[in-house]
Amino acid sequence: MTSTGHFDLKDLTQGELEQFVPGLGQQRYRARQLIKWLYQKGTTNFDAMTDLSQSFRETLRRVAFISSLTARKIETSVDGSRKYLFSLADGQSVESVLIPEGSRLTLCISTQTGCPLGCRFCLTGRMGFVRNLMPSEILNQILAVQRDEAIKERMTNIVFMGMGEPLANYDSTMKAIEVMQYDLGLGFSGRRITLSTAGLVPQMKRLMTTELRFRLAVSLNAADDDTRSFLMPINTSHPLKEILAICRRFPLHPRERITFEYVLIDGINDSPRDALRLASLITSIPCKVNLIPLNESPELEFRRPSDEKIHQFQEVLLGKHITCIIRKSRGNDISAACGQLRAHSSGS
Ligand code: SAH
Ligand code: SF4
């Protein structure tokens, strides 16, 4: 809601719109028409909503508005990834990254400006926490990239792996996930949406009770608590045992698996012993492992392991019959790779 009392239609779910429109003297099904205009057609102007009466449009304009985002800067990597920098209404910024990969076109979106969890190897974490994004600000990243005329194909997948910890902004993230699945709107099925978390246990428990469908990825990044607490301070409140206990009970559909992300850092968590320990931790969980060789930065005291060590680590896991891929780094040349997003506010 703005200071003038207007609120953003994109902050409401279909259920909330259905409660709202009868108060304006309209029938509930008008909510579905609004969803179609907002997300399928990407309309930002009430005048374009030609199947709504003039007077309803006038009423809407009096109480609500439709936000949108425009990229302030777009950079294209040699590998074809594109990084979008968006300015938010209050001057803060966020980034999203579009990654073409075979038949897939994945958009990596942000849920916060900065991140409160402060992982040592992550530039977003190092910039500190600024604020949570509203559902509209999360959804508008998708809508803005879909409007990019340089992109000819349709986006196929959404991953919550940009700036911020999605579960630290639980309500906005869940609302955005719900809205992006509406058939009348963006129409992403839950199988094409992946939420990545650093392991916020209370929120993960809440997730287990939601009916929303999406894929879960958990950033483990270490196989023992000392190393993990050193890399990810959140581990001191929610250690590995708690996170893995939840993963073990997490409701999965047949053939669905949890993805464990593991950033490989030279001399810190990349020994064959670490790999064996990791294997024993996750062996009873339906899962796959994404190994992410550290994306380096002059500001980080860590290094990427050698290719040989990376492959050795993978071999140990494969030897224990754990599905395991090495995630190729994308968009490195434009600082768009995992953990490199760190937008500056427009004032700086
Ligand atoms: N906060 C969530 C999602 C955003 S981070 C989370 O932590 O899961 C997305 C992924 O990038 C995480 O798996 C994280 O471990 C990884 N990452 C962070 N910094 C990185 C870096 N410097 N190099 C490689 N991966 C990194
Ligand atoms: Fe936040 Fe994820 Fe970066 Fe950790 S890795 S600081 S949780 S964005």
Short mmCIF file of C-alpha atoms in Angstrom, two decimals, residues 21 24-26 30 46-47 49-63:
data_model
loop_
_atom_site.label_atom_id
_atom_site.label_comp_id
_atom_site.label_asym_id
_atom_site.label_seq_id
_atom_site.Cartn_x
_atom_site.Cartn_y
_atom_site.Cartn_z
CA VAL A 21 -13.82 -7.16 -6.23
CA LEU A 24 -16.36 -2.75 -5.52
CA GLY A 25 -19.76 -3.99 -6.68
CA GLN A 26 -18.37 -6.57 -9.10
CA ARG A 30 -13.75 -10.37 -12.54
CA PHE A 46 -6.38 0.02 -16.62
CA ASP A 47 -7.57 1.54 -19.91
CA MET A 49 -8.73 -3.80 -19.84
CA THR A 50 -11.46 -3.56 -22.41
CA ASP A 51 -13.63 -6.39 -21.09
CA LEU A 52 -14.14 -4.49 -17.82
CA SER A 53 -16.69 -1.72 -17.67
CA GLN A 54 -15.52 1.87 -17.77
CA SER A 55 -16.90 2.51 -14.29
CA PHE A 56 -15.17 -0.55 -12.81
CA ARG A 57 -11.89 0.60 -14.33
CA GLU A 58 -12.43 4.05 -12.80
CA THR A 59 -13.09 2.53 -9.39
CA LEU A 60 -10.00 0.37 -9.67
CA ARG A 61 -7.89 3.37 -10.53
CA ARG A 62 -9.15 5.15 -7.40
CA VAL A 63 -8.04 2.40 -5.02
#
